[in-house]
PDB file of C-alpha atoms in Angstrom:
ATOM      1  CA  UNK P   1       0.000   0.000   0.000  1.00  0.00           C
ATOM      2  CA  UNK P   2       1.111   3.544  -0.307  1.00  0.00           C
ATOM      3  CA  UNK P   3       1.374   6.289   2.219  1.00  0.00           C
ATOM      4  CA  UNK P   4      -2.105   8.146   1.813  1.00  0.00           C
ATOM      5  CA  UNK P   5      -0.471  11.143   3.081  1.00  0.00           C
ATOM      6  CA  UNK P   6       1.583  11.828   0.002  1.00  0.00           C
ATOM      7  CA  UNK P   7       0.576  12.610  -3.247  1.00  0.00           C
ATOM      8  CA  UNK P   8       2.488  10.964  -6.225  1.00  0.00           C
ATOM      9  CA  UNK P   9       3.330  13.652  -8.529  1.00  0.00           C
ATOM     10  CA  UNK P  10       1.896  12.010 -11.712  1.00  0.00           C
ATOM     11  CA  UNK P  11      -1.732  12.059 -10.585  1.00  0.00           C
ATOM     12  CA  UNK P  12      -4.414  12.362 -13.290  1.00  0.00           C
ATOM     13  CA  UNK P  13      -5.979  16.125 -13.444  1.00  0.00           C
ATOM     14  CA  UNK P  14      -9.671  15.985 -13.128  1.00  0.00           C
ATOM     15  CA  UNK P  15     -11.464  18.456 -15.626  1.00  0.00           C
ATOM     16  CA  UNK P  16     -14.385  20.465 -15.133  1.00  0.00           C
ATOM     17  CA  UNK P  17     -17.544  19.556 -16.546  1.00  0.00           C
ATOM     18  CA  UNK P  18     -19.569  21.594 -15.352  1.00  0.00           C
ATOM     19  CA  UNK P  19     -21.323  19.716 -12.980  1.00  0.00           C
ATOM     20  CA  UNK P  20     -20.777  21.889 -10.306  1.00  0.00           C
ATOM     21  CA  UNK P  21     -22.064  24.853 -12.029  1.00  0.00           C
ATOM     22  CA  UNK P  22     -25.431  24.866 -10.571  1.00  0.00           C
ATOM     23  CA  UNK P  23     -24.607  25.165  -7.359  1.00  0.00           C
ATOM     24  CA  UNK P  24     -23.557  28.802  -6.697  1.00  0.00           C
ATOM     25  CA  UNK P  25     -27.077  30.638  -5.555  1.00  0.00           C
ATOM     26  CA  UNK P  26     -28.691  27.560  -3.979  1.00  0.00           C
ATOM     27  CA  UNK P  27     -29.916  27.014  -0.291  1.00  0.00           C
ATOM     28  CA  UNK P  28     -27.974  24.300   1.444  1.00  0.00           C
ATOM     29  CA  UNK P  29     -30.719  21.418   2.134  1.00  0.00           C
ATOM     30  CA  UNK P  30     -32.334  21.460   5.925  1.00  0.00           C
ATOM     31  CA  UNK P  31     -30.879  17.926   6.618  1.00  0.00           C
ATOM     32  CA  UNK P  32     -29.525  16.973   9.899  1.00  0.00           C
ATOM     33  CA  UNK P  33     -26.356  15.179   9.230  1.00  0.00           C
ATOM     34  CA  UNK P  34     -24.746  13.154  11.539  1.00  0.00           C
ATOM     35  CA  UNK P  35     -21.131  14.190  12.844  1.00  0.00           C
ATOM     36  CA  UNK P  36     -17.898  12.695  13.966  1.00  0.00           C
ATOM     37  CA  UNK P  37     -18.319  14.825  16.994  1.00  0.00           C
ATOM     38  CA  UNK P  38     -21.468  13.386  18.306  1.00  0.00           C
ATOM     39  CA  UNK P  39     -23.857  15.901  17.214  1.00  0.00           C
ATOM     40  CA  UNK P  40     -25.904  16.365  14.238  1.00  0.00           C
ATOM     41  CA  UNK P  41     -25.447  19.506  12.231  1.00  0.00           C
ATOM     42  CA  UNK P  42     -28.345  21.291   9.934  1.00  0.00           C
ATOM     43  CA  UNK P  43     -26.240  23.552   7.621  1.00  0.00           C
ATOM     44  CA  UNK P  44     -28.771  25.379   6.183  1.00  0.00           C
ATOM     45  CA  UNK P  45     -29.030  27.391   9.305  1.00  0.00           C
ATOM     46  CA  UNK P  46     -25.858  27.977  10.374  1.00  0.00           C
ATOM     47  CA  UNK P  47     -25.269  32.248  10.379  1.00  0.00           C
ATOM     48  CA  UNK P  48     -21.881  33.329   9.109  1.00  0.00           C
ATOM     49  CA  UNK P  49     -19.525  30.962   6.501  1.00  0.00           C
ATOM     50  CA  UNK P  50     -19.433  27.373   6.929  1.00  0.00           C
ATOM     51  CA  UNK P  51     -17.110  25.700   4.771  1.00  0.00           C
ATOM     52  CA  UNK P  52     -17.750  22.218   3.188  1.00  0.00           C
ATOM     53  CA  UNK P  53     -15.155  20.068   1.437  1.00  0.00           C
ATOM     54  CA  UNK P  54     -17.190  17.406   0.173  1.00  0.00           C
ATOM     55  CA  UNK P  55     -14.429  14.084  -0.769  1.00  0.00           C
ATOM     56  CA  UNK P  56     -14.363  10.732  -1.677  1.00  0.00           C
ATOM     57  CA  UNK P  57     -13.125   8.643   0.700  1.00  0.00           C
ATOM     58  CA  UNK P  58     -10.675   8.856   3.052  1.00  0.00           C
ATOM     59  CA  UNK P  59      -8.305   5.994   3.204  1.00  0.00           C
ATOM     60  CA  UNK P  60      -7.758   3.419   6.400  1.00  0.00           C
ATOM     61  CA  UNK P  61      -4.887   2.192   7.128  1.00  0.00           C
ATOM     62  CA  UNK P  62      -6.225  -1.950   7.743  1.00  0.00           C
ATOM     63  CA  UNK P  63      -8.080  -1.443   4.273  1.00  0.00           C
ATOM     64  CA  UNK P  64      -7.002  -1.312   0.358  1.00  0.00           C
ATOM     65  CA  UNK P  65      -8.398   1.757  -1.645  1.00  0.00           C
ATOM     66  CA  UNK P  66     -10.395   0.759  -4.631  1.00  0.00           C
ATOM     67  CA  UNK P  67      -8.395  -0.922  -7.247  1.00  0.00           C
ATOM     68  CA  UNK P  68      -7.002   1.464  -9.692  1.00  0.00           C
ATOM     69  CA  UNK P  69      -7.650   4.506  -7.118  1.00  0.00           C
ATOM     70  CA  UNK P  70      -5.164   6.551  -8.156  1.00  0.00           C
ATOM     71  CA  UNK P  71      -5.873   6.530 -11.606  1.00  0.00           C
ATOM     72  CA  UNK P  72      -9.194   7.941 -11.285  1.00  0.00           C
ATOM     73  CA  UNK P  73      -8.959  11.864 -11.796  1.00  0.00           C
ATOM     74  CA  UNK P  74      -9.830  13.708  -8.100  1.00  0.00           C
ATOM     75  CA  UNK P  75      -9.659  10.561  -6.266  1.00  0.00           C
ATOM     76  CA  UNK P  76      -6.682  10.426  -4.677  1.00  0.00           C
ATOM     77  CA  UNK P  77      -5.841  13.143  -2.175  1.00  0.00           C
ATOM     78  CA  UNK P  78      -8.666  12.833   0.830  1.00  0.00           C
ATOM     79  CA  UNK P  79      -6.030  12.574   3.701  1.00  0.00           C
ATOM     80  CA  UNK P  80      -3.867  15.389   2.739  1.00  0.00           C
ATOM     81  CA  UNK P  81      -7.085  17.471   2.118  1.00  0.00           C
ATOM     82  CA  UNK P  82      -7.894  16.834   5.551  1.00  0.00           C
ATOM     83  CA  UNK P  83      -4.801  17.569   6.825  1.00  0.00           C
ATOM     84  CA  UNK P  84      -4.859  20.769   5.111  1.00  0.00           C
ATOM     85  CA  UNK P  85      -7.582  21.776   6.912  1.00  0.00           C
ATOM     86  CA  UNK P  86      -6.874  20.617   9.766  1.00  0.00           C
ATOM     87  CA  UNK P  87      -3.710  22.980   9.907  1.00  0.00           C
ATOM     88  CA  UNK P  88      -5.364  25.816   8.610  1.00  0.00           C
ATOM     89  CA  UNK P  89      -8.037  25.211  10.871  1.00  0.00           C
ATOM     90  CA  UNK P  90      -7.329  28.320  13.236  1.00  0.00           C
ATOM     91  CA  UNK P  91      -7.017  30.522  10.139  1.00  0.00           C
ATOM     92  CA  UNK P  92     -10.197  29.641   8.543  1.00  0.00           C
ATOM     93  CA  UNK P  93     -11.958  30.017  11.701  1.00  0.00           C
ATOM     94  CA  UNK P  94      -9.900  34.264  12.551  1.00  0.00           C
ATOM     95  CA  UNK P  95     -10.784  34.304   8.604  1.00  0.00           C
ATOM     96  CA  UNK P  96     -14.870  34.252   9.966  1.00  0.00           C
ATOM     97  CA  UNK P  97     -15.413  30.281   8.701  1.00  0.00           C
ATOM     98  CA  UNK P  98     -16.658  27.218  10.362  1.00  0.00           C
ATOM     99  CA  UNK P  99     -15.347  23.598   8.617  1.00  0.00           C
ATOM    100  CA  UNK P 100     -16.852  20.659   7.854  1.00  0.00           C
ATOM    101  CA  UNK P 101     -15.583  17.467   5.717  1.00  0.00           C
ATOM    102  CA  UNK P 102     -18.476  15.730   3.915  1.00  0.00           C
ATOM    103  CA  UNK P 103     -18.852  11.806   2.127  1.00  0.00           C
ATOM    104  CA  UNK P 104     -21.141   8.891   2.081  1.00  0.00           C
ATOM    105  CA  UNK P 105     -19.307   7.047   5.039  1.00  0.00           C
ATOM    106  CA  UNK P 106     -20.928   5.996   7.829  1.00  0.00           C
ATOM    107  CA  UNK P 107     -20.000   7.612  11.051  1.00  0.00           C
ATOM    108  CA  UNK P 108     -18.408   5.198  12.638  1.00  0.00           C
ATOM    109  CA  UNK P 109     -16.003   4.965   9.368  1.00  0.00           C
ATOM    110  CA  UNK P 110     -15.657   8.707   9.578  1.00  0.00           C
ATOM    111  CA  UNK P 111     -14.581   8.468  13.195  1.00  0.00           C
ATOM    112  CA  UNK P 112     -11.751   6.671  12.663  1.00  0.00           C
ATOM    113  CA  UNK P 113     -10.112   9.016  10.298  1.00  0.00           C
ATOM    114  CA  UNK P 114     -10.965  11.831  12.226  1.00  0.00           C
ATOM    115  CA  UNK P 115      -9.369  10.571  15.570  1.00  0.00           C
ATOM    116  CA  UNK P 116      -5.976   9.136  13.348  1.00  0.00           C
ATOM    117  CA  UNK P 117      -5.772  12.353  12.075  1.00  0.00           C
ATOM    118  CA  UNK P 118      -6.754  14.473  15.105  1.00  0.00           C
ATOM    119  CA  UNK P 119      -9.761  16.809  12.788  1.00  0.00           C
ATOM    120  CA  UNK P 120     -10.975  19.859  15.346  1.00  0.00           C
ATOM    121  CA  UNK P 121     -13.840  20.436  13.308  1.00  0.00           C
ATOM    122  CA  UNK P 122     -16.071  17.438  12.592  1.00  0.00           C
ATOM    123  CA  UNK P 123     -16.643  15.416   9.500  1.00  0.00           C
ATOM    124  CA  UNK P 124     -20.668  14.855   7.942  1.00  0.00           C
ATOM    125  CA  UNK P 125     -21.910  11.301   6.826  1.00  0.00           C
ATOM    126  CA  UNK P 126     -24.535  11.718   4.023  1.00  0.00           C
ATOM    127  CA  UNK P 127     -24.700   7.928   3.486  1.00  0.00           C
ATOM    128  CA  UNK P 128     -28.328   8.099   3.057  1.00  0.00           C
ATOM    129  CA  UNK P 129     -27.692  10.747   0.335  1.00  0.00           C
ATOM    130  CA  UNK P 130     -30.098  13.350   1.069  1.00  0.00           C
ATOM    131  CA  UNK P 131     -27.664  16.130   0.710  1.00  0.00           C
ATOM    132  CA  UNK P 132     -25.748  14.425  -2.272  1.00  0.00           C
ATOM    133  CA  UNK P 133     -29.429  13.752  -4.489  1.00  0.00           C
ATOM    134  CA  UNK P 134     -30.528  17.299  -3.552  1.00  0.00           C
ATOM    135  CA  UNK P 135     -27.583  19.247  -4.335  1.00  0.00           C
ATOM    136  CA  UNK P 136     -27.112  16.922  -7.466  1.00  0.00           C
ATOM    137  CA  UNK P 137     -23.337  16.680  -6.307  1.00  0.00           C
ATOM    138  CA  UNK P 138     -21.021  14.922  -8.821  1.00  0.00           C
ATOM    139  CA  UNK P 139     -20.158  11.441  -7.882  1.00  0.00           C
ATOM    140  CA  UNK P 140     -18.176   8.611  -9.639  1.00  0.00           C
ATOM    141  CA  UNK P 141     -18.404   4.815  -8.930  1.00  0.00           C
ATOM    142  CA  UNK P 142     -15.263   2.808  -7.419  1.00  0.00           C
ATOM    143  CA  UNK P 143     -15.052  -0.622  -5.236  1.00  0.00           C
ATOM    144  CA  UNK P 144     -18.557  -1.164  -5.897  1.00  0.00           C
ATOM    145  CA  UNK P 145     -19.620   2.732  -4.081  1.00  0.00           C
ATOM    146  CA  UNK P 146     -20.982   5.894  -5.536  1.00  0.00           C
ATOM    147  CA  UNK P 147     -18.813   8.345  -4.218  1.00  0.00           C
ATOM    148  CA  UNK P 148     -18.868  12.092  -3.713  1.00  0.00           C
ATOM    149  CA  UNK P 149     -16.102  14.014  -6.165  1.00  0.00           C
ATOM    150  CA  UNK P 150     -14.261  16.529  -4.370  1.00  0.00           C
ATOM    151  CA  UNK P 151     -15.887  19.812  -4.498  1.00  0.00           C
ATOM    152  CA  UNK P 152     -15.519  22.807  -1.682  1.00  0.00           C
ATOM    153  CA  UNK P 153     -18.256  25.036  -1.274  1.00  0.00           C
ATOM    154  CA  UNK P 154     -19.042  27.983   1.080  1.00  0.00           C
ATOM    155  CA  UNK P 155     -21.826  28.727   2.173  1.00  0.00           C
ATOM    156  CA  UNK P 156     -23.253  32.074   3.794  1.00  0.00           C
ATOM    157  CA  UNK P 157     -26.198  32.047   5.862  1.00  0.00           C
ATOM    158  CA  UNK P 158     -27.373  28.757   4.495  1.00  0.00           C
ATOM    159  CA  UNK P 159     -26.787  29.699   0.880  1.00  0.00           C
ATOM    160  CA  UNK P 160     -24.174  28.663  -1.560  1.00  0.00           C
ATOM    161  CA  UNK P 161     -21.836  31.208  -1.971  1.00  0.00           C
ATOM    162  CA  UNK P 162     -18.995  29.826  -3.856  1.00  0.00           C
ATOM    163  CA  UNK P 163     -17.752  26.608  -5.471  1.00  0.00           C
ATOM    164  CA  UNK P 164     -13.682  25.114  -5.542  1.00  0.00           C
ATOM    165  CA  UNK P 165     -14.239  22.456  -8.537  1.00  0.00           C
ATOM    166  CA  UNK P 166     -12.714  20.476  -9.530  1.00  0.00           C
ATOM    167  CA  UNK P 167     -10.128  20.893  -6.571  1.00  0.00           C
ATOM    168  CA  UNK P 168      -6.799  20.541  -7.519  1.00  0.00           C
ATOM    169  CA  UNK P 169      -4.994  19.576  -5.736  1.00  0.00           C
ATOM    170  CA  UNK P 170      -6.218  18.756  -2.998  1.00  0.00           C
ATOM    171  CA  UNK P 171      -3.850  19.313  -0.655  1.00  0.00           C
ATOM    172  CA  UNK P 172      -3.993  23.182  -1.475  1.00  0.00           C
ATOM    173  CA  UNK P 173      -7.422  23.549  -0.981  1.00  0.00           C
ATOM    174  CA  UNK P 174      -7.375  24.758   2.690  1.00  0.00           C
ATOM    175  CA  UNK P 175      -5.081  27.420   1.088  1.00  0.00           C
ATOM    176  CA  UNK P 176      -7.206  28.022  -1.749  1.00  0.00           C
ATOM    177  CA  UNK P 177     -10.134  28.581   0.550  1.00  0.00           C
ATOM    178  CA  UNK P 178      -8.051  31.203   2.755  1.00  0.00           C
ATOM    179  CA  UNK P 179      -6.928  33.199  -0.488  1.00  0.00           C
ATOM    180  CA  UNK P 180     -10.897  33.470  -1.510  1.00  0.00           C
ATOM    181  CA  UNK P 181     -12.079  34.391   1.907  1.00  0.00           C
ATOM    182  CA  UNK P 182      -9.284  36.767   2.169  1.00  0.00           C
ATOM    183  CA  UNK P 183     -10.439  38.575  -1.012  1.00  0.00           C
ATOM    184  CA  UNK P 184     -14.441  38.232  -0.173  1.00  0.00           C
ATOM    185  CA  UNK P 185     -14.770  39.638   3.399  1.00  0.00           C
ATOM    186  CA  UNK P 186     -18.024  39.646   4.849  1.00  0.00           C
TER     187      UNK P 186
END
């Protein structure tokens, strides 16, 4: 297996197209979703910026990723993501934003990841796909699961206010986040 926290440099660029482009202008879905910190969380009325990098999956270290994983444009990258934000974290949050990670896994599968690689903000299972089918998020199939592609959005007062797709890479999108709240204060 390889080290899930490092990205080999000859990973395959995913493209836009377009399926994000829909999303800019829309109210973030009054779901309660489950979080790795106990609690369930209903976006949609959150005040302020919450920001919501929506990934794949994130990789375990007693399991194999999907076979050809890393050959699959935007799938590789979920731990360094995380990471990312997880060491911005205190900047996002003096930058006026609240963080979330988002995919289909289960809690308990969530949890894991999130206590290996010590998350202060929580991450959101949408396995039931409520979020996912009303959003229309992009997905892709791999190891037999319909997975989320890795889009960030940020939403203001329950609205969709902007949309990182495709992210690339992924382990500059904590970065790329700071740069755009930087330039959009509220």
């Amino acid at each position: 297996m390889t080290d899930p926290h490092i990205l080999p440099a000859d990973l395959p660029v995913p493209t836009d197209d377009g399926a994000c482009a829909h999303l800019p202008g829309r109210c973030w879905p009054a779901y309660a979703l489950p979080g790795t910190d106990g609690a369930v969380h209903d976006l949609s009325v959150l005040p302020g910026r919450t920001v919501v990098y929506a990934y794949p999956k994130t990789a375990r270290p007693d399991q194999a990723m999907p076979e050809d994983w890393d050959l699959i444009p935007g799938a590789r990258g979920c731990t360094p993501q995380s990471c990312a934000f997880r060491d911005h974290h205190a900047e996002l949050r003096a930058a006026g934003a609240r963080v979330f990670g988002l995919s289909v896994q289960d809690t308990a599968y969530q949890r894991e990841a999130a206590a290996r690689l010590h998350l202060p903000f929580a991450l959101l299972s949408d396995a039931a796909g409520a979020v996912r089918q009303e959003l229309r998020l992009p997905t892709f199939h791999a190891g037999g699961e319909d997975l989320l592609r890795r889009v960030t959005l940020i939403v203001r007062d329950g609205v969709i206010e902007h949309v990182f797709y495709p992210v690339f890479p992924p382990d500059r999108s904590a970065q790329d986040v700071l740069d755009w709240l930087s330039a959009h204060p509220t």
